Short mmCIF file of C-alpha atoms and ligand atoms in Angstrom, two decimals:
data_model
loop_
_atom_site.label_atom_id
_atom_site.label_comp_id
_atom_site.label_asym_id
_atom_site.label_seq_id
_atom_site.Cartn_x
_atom_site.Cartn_y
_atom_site.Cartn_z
CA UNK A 261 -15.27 -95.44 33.41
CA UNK A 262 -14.59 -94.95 29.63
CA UNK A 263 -12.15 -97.66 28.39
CA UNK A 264 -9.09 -96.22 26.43
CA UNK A 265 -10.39 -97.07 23.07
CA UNK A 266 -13.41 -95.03 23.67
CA UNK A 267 -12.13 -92.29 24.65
CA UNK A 268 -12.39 -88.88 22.44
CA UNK A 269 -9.17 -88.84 20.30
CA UNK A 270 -7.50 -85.61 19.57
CA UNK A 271 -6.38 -84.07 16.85
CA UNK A 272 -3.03 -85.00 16.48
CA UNK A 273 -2.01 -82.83 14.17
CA UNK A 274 -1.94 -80.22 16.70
CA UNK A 275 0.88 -82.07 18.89
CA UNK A 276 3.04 -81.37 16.26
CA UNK A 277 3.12 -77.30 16.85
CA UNK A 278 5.88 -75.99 18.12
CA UNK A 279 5.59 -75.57 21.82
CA UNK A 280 7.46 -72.81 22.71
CA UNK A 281 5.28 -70.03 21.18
CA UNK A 282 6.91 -66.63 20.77
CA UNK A 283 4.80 -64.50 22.36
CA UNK A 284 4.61 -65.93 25.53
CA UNK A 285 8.41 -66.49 25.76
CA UNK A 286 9.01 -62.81 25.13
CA UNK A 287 6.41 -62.81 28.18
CA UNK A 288 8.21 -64.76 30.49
CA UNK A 289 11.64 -63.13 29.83
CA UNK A 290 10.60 -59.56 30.10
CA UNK A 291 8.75 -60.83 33.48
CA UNK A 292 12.30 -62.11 34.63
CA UNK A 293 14.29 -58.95 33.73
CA UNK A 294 11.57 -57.00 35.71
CA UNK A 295 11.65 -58.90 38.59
CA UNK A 296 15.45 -58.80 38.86
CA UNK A 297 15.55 -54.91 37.65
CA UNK A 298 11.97 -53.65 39.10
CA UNK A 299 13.06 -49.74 38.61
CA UNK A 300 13.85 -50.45 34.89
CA UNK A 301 11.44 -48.70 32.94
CA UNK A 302 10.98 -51.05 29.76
CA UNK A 303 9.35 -49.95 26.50
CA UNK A 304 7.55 -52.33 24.44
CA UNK A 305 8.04 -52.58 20.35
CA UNK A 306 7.13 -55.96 20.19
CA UNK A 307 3.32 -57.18 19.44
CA UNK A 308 1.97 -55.96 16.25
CA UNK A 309 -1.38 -54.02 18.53
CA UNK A 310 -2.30 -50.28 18.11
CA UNK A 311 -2.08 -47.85 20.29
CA UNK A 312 -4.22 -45.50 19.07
CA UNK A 313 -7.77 -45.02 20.19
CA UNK A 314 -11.13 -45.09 17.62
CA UNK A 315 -11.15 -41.83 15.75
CA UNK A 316 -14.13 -39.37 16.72
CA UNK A 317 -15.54 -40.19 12.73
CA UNK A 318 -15.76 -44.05 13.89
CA UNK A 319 -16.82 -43.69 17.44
CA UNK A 320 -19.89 -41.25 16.64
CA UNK A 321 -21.10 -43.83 14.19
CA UNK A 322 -20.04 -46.94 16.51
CA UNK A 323 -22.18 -44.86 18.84
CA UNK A 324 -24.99 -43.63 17.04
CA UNK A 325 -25.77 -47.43 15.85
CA UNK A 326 -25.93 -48.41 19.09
CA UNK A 327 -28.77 -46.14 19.63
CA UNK A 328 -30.59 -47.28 16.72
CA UNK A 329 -30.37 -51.08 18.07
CA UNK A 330 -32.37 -50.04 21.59
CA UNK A 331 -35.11 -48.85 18.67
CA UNK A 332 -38.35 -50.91 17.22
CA UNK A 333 -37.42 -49.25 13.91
CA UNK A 334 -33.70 -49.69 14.15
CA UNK A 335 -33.21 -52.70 15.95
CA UNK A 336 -31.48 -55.43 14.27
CA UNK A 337 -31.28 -59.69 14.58
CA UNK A 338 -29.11 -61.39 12.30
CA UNK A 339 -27.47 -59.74 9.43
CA UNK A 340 -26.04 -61.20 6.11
CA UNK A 341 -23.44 -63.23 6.80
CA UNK A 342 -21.59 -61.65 3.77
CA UNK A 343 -21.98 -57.88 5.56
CA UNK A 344 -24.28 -55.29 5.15
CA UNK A 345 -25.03 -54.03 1.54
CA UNK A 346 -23.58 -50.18 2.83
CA UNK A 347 -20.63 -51.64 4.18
CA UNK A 348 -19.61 -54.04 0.96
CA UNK A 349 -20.82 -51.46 -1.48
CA UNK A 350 -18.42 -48.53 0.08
CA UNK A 351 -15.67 -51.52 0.03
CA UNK A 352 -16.12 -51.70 -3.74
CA UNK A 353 -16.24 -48.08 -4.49
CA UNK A 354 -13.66 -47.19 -2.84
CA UNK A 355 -10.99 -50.14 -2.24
CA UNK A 356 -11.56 -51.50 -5.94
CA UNK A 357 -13.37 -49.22 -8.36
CA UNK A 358 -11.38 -46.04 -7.28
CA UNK A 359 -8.25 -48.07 -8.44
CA UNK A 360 -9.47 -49.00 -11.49
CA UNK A 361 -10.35 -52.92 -10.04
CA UNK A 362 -13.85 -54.44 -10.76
CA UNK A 363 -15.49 -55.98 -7.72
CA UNK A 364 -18.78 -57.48 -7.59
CA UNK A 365 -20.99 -57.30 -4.67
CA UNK A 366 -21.25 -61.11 -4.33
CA UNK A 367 -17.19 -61.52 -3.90
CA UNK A 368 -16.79 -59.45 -0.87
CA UNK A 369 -17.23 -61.39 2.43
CA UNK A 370 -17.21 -58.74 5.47
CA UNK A 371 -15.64 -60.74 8.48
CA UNK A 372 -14.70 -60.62 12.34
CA UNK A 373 -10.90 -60.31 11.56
CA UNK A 374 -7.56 -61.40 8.47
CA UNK A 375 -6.41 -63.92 11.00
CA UNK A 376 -9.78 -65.77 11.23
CA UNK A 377 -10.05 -65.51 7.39
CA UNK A 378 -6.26 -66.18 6.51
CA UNK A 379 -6.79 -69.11 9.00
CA UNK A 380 -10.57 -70.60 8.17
CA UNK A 381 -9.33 -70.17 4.05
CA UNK A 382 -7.16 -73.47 3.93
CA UNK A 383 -10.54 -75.48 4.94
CA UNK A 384 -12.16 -75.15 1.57
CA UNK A 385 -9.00 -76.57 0.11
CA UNK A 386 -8.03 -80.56 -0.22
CA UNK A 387 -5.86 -81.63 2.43
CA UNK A 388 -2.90 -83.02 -0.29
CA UNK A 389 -2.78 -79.74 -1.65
CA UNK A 390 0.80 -78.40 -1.27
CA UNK A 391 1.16 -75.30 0.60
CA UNK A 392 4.31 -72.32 -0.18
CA UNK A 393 5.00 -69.94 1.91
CA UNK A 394 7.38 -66.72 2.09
CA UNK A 395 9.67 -67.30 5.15
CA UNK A 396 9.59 -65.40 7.42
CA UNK A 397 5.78 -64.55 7.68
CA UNK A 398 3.23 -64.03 10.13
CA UNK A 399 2.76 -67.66 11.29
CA UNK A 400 -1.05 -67.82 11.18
CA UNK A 401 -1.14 -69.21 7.64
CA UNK A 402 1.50 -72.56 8.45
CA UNK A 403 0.47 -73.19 11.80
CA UNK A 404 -3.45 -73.90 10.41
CA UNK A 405 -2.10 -75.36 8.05
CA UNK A 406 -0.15 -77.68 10.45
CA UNK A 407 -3.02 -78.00 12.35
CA UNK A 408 -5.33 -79.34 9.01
CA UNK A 409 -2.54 -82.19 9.03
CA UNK A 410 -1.27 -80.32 5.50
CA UNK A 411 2.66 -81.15 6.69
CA UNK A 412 4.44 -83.58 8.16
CA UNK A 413 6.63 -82.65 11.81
CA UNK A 414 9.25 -80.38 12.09
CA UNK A 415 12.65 -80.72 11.76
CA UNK A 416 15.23 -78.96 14.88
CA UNK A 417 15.09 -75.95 12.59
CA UNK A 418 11.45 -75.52 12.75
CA UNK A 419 11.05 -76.82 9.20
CA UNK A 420 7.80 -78.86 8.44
CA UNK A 421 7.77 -81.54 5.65
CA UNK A 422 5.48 -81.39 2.68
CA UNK A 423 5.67 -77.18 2.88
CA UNK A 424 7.23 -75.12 0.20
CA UNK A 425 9.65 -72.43 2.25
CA UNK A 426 10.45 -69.36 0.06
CA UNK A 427 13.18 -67.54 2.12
CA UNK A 428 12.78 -64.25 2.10
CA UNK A 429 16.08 -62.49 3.15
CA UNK A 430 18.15 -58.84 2.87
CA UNK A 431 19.41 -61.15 -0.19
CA UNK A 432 16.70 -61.16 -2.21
CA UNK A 433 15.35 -57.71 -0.88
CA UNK A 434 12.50 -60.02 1.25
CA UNK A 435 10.39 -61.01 -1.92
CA UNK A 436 10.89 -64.38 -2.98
CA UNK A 437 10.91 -65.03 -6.48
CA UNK A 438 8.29 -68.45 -7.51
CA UNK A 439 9.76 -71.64 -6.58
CA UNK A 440 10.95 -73.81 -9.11
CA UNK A 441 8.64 -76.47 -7.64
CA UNK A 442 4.87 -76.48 -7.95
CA UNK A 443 2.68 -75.28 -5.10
CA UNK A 444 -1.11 -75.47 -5.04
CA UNK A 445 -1.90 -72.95 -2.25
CA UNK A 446 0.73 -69.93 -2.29
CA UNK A 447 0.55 -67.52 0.60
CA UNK A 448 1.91 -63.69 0.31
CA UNK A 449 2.04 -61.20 2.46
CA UNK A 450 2.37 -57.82 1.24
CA UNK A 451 3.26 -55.67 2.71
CA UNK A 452 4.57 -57.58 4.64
CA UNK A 453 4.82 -58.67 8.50
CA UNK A 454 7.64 -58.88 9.63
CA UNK A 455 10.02 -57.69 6.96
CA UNK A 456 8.24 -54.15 6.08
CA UNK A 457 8.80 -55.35 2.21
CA UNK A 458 6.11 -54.54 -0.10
CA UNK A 459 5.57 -56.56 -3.63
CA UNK A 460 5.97 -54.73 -6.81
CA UNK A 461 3.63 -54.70 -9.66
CA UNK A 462 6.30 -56.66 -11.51
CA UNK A 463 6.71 -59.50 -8.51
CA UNK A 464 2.99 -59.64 -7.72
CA UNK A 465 2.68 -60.43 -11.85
CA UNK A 466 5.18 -62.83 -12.00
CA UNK A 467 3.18 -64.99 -9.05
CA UNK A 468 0.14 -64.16 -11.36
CA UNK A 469 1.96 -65.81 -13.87
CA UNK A 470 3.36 -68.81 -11.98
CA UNK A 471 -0.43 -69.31 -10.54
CA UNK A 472 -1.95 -69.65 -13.94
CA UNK A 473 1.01 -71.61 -15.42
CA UNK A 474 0.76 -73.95 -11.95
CA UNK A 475 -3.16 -74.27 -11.48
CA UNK A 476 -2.14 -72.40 -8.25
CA UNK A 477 -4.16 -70.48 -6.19
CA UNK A 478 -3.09 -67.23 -4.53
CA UNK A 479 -3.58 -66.12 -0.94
CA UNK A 480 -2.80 -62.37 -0.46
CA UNK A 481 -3.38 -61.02 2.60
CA UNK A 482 -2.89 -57.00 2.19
CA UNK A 483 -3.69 -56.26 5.89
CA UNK A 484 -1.46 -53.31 5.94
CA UNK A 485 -2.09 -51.79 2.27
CA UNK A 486 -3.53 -48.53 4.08
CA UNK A 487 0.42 -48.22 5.30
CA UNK A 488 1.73 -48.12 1.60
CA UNK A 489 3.12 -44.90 1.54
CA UNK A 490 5.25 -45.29 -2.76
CA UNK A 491 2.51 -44.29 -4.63
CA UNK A 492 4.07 -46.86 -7.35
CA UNK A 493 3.30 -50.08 -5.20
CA UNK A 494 -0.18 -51.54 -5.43
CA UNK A 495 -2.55 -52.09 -2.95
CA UNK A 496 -4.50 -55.19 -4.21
CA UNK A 497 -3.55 -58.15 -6.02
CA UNK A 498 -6.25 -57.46 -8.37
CA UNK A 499 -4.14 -54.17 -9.94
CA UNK A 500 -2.34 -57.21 -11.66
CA UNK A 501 -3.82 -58.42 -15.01
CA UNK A 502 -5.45 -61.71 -14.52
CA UNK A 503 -5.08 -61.96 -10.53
CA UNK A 504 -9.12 -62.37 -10.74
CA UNK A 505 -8.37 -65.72 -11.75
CA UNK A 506 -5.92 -66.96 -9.47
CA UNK A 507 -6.15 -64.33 -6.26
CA UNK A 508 -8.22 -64.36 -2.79
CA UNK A 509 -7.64 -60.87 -1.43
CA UNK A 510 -7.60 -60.31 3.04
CA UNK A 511 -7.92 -56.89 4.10
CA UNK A 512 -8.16 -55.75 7.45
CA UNK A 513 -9.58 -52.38 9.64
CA UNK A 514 -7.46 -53.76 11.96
CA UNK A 515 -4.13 -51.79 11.93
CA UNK A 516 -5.16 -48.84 9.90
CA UNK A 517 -8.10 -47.79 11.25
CA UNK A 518 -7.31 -48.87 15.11
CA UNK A 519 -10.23 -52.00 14.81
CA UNK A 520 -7.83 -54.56 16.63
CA UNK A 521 -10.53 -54.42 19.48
CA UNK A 522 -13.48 -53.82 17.47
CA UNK A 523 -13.13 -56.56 14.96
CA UNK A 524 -13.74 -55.63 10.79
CA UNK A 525 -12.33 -57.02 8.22
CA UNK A 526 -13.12 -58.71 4.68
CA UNK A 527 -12.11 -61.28 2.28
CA UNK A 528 -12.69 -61.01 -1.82
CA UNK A 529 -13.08 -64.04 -3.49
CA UNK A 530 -13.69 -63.53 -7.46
CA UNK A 531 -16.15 -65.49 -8.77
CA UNK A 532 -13.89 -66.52 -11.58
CA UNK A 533 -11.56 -68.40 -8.91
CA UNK A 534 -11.55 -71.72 -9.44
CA UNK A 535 -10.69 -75.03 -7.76
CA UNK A 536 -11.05 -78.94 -9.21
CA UNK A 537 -12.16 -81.73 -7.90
CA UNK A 538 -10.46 -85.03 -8.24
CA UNK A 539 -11.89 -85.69 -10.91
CA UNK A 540 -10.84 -82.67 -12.88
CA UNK A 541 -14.09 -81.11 -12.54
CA UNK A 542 -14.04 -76.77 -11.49
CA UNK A 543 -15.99 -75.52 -8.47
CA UNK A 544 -16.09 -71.70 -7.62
CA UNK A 545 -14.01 -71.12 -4.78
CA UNK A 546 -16.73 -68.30 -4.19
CA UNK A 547 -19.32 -70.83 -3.67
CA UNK A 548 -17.33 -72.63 -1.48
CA UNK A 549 -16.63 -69.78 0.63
CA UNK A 550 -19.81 -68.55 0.82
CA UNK A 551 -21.53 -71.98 1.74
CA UNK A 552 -18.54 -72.15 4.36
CA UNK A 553 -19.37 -68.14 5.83
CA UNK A 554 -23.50 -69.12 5.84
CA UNK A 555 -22.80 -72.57 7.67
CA UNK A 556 -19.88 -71.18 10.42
CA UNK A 557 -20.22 -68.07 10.82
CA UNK A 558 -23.34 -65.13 11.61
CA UNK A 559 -21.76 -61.73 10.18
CA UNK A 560 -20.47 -58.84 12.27
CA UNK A 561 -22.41 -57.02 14.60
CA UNK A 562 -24.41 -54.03 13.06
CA UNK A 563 -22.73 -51.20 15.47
CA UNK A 564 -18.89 -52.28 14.15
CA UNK A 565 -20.30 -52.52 10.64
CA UNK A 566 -21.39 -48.85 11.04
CA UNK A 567 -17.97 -47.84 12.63
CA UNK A 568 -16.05 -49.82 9.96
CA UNK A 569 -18.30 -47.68 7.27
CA UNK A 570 -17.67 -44.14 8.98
CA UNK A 571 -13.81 -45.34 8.02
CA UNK A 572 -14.85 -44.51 4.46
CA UNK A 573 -16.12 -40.89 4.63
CA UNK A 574 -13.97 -38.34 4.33
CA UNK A 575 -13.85 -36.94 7.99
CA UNK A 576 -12.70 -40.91 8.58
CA UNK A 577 -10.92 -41.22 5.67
CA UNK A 578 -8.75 -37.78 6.91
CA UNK A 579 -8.75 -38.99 10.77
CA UNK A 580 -7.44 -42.09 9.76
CA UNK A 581 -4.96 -40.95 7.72
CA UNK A 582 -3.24 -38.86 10.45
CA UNK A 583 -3.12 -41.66 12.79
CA UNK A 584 -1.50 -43.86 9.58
CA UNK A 585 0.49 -41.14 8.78
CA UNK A 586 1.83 -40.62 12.94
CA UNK A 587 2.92 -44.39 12.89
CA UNK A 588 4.49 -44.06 9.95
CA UNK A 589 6.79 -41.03 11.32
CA UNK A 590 7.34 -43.52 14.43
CA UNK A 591 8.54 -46.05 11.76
CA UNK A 592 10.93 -43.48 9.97
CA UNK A 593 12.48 -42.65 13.60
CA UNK A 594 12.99 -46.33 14.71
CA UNK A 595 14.76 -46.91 10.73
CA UNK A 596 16.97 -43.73 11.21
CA UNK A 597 17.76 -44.26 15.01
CA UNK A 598 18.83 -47.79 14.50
CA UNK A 599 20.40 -46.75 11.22
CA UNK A 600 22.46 -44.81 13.15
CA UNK A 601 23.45 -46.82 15.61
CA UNK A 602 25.55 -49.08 13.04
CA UNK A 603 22.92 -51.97 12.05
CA UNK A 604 21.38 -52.77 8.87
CA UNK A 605 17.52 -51.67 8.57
CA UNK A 606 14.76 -52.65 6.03
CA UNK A 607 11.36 -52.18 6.05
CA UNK A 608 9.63 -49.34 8.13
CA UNK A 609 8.63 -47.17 5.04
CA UNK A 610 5.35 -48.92 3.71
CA UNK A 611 4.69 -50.69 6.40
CA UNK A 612 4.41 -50.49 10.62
CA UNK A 613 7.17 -52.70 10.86
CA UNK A 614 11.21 -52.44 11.14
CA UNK A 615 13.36 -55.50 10.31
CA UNK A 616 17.12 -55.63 11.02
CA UNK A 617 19.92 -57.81 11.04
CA UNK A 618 21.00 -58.54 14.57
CA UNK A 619 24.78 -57.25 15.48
CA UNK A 620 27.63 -59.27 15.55
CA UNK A 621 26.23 -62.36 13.68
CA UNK A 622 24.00 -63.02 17.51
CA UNK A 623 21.04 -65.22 17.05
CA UNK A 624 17.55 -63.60 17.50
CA UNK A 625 17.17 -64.35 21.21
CA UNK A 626 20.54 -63.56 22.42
CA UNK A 627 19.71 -60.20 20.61
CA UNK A 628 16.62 -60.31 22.26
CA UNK A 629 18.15 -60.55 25.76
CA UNK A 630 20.81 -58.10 24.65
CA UNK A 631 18.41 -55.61 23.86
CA UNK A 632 16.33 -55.91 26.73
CA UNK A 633 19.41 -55.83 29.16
CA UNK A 634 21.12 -52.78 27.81
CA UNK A 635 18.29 -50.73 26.66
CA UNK A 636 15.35 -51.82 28.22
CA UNK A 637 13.61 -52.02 24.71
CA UNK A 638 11.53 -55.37 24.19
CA UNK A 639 11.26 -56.69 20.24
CA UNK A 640 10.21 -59.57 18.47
CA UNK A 641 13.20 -61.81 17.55
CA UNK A 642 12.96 -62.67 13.78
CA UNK A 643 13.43 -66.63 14.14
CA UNK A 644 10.10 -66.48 15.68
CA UNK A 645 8.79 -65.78 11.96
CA UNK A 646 10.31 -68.68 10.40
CA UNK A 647 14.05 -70.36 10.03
CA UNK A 648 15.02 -67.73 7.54
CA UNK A 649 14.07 -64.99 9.92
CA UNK A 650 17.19 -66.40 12.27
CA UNK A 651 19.60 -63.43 12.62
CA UNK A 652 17.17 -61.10 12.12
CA UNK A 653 14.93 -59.23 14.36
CA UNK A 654 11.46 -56.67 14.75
CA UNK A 655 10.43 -53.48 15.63
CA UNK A 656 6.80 -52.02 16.07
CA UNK A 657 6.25 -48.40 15.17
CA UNK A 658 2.65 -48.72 17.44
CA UNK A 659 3.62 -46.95 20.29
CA UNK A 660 3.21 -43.33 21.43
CA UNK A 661 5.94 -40.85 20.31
CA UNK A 662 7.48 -40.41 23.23
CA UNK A 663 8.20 -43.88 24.06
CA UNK A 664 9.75 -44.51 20.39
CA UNK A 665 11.83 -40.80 21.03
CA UNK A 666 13.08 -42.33 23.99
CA UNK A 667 13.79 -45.80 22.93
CA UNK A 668 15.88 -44.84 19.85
CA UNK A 669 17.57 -42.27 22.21
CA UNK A 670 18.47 -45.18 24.28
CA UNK A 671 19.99 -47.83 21.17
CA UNK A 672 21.16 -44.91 19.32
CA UNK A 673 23.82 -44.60 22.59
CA UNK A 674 24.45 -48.24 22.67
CA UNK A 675 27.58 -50.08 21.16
CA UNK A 676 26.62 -53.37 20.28
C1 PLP B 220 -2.56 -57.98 12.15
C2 PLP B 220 -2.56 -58.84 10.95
C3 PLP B 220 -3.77 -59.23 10.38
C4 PLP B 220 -5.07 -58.69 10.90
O1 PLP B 220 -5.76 -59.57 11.63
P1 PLP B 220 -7.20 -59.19 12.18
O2 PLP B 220 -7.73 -60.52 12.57
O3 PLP B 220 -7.97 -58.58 11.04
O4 PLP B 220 -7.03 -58.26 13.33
C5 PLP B 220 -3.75 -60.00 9.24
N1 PLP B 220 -2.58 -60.37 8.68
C6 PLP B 220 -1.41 -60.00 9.19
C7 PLP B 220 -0.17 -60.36 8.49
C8 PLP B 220 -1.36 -59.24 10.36
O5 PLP B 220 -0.19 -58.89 10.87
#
């Protein structure tokens, strides 16, 4: 038998996660209403998962590259890790060039999903390198950092040491403003999850700024860009002057065109991003990236890489768009319906999500439980998001109409 010394050791860094994880909590307490209330018919605006099925535009392609891999002349083995040349250069044209951004090519990394990308990103970074984040955010990009051993243990509040919080509250209309302190890795979100706030051209340049002035690099994950509805707001970091030097760029197929389940998405790192060693020397955090894709990971299957293209024609691009556009009109009943019902709503126009302040001055979960008892409607309570999110709560717009028309019937007749 192994002798304690030689056994495998752990990664401690991982024992100092929070245990309670939100999603399964919201699990077990919807379980216990419906076990005590079994008739109760609950509706679910929690988890941030479509509803929608694969438009015909993606499926016939989906399908038709299936075909073609049961072929000699179509059958493929390993692709570029980067992604297919059709798939990056239809990403260029029409994500970057048609908005007046220059993206090369070798910059574009097609992956398997944001969260893998937003999470693998922090492991081509030094592990003293200190880490800001907007708070509350989607918890992906602190809890691998966490897990890296970037932070020290929380605090009761939920509060790791060594990590820049930027609070992002109804106070300063959920965008932070740079911290006065310098950060080497600075996460956004925009827009953003959970809040529904979406970065101006004027805040996006003023982290430009702060990056340059700071040596900082920027992590912008734009997963929901296609929900930008303000034809003002931008859509990528790179619409800023000089974000080519500072920015790494996540986008997703995820929410807008329904890949949740199929799994597309891609990463831009410009070649002009640049890291130092210790000794002061600068590497290309595209090399980096691409020497970490090639080693770790073996591309995205050919069929989802054909699906994720059909996204771009126009039949996609229109099909797409409607099921964007029928979220979006769930969002705008949610804001109005709980608008109406007394409580103070943000978000929900350029983005999937509505964010309110909980009634009463109750804390997320006891709004939680007080939604779920009086309406039957299941959320996501806000402090799950972060410490600043405490007091604040979330609502999905990715559910069919019916189920949104009668969950806003049933808050709207609700006193709080
Ligand atoms: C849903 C989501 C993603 C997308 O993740 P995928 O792995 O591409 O499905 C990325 N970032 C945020 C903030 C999200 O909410």
């Amino acid at each position: 038998m192994a002798t304690h010394e030689a056994m495998a050791r752990i990664n401690e860094n991982y024992l100092k996660l929070q245990a309670g994880y939100l999603f399964p909590e919201i699990g077990r307490r919807v379980g216990a209403f419906q076990k005590k209330n079994p008739d109760a018919a609950v509706i679910k605006l929690g988890i941030g998962d479509v509803t929608r099925p694969l438009v015909p535009a993606v499926l016939e392609a989906f399908h038709a590259a299936v075909e073609e891999m049961g072929t000699d002349a179509g059958f493929r083995g390993y692709g570029p890790e980067q992604g297919y040349g059709f798939l990056v250069d239809l990403i260029r044209e029409h994500d970057y060039a048609a908005r007046g951004v220059e993206i090369a090519a070798d910059e574009i990394f097609v992956s398997d999903g944001s969260k893998c990308d937003s999470g693998n990103i922090q492991e081509i970074f030094g592990i003293g390198n200190v880490v800001a984040l907007a708070d509350p955010v989607y918890p992906v990009y602190l809890d691998t950092n966490v897990m890296a051993g970037r932070t020290g243990e929380a605090d009761d509040q939920g509060r790791y040491g060594g990590i820049v919080y930027m609070p992002a509250v109804a106070e300063n209309g959920f965008n932070p403003e740079p911290p006065s302190v310098r950060a080497d890795l600075v996460y956004l979100c925009s827009p953003n999850n959970p809040t529904g706030a979406v970065s101006t051209r004027e805040q996006l340049a003023r982290w430009v700024d702060y990056a340059r002035q700071n040596d900082a690099v920027i992590l912008f994950d734009a997963a929901y860009e296609g929900f930008i509805a303000d034809p003002s707001l931008p859509h990528s970091i790179y619409e800023v002057e000089g974000a080519r030097e500072v920015a790494i760029e996540f986008r997703s197929f995820s929410k807008s065109a329904g890949f949740t389940g199929t799994r597309c998405a891609f990463t831009v790192v410009p070649k002009t991003v640049m890291g130092k060693t210790a000794s002061g020397q600068s590497v290309s955090l595209n090399d980096l990236w691409n020497r970490r894709q090639t080693t770790k990971f073996n591309g995205v299957s050919y069929p989802v890489q054909q699906a994720a293209a059909a996204v771009y024609t126009p039949e996609g691009r229109q099909q797409t768009g409607e099921i964007v556009r029928f979220y979006m009109e769930n969002a705008r009943l949610i804001r109005e319906g709980l608008s109406a019902s007394g409580l103070e709503v943000y978000g929900g126009e350029n983005a999937p999500y509505i964010w309110f302040r909980t009634p009463g001055g109750l804390t997320s979960w006891d709004f939680f439980d007080r939604l779920l008892e009086k309406t039957q409607v299941v959320g996501t309570p806000g402090s799950g998001f972060g410490p600043s999110g405490e007091g604040y709560f979330r609502l999905s717009a990715f559910n069919s109409r019916e189920n949104v028309e009668e969950a806003i019937a049933r808050v709207t007749r609700t006193s709080w």
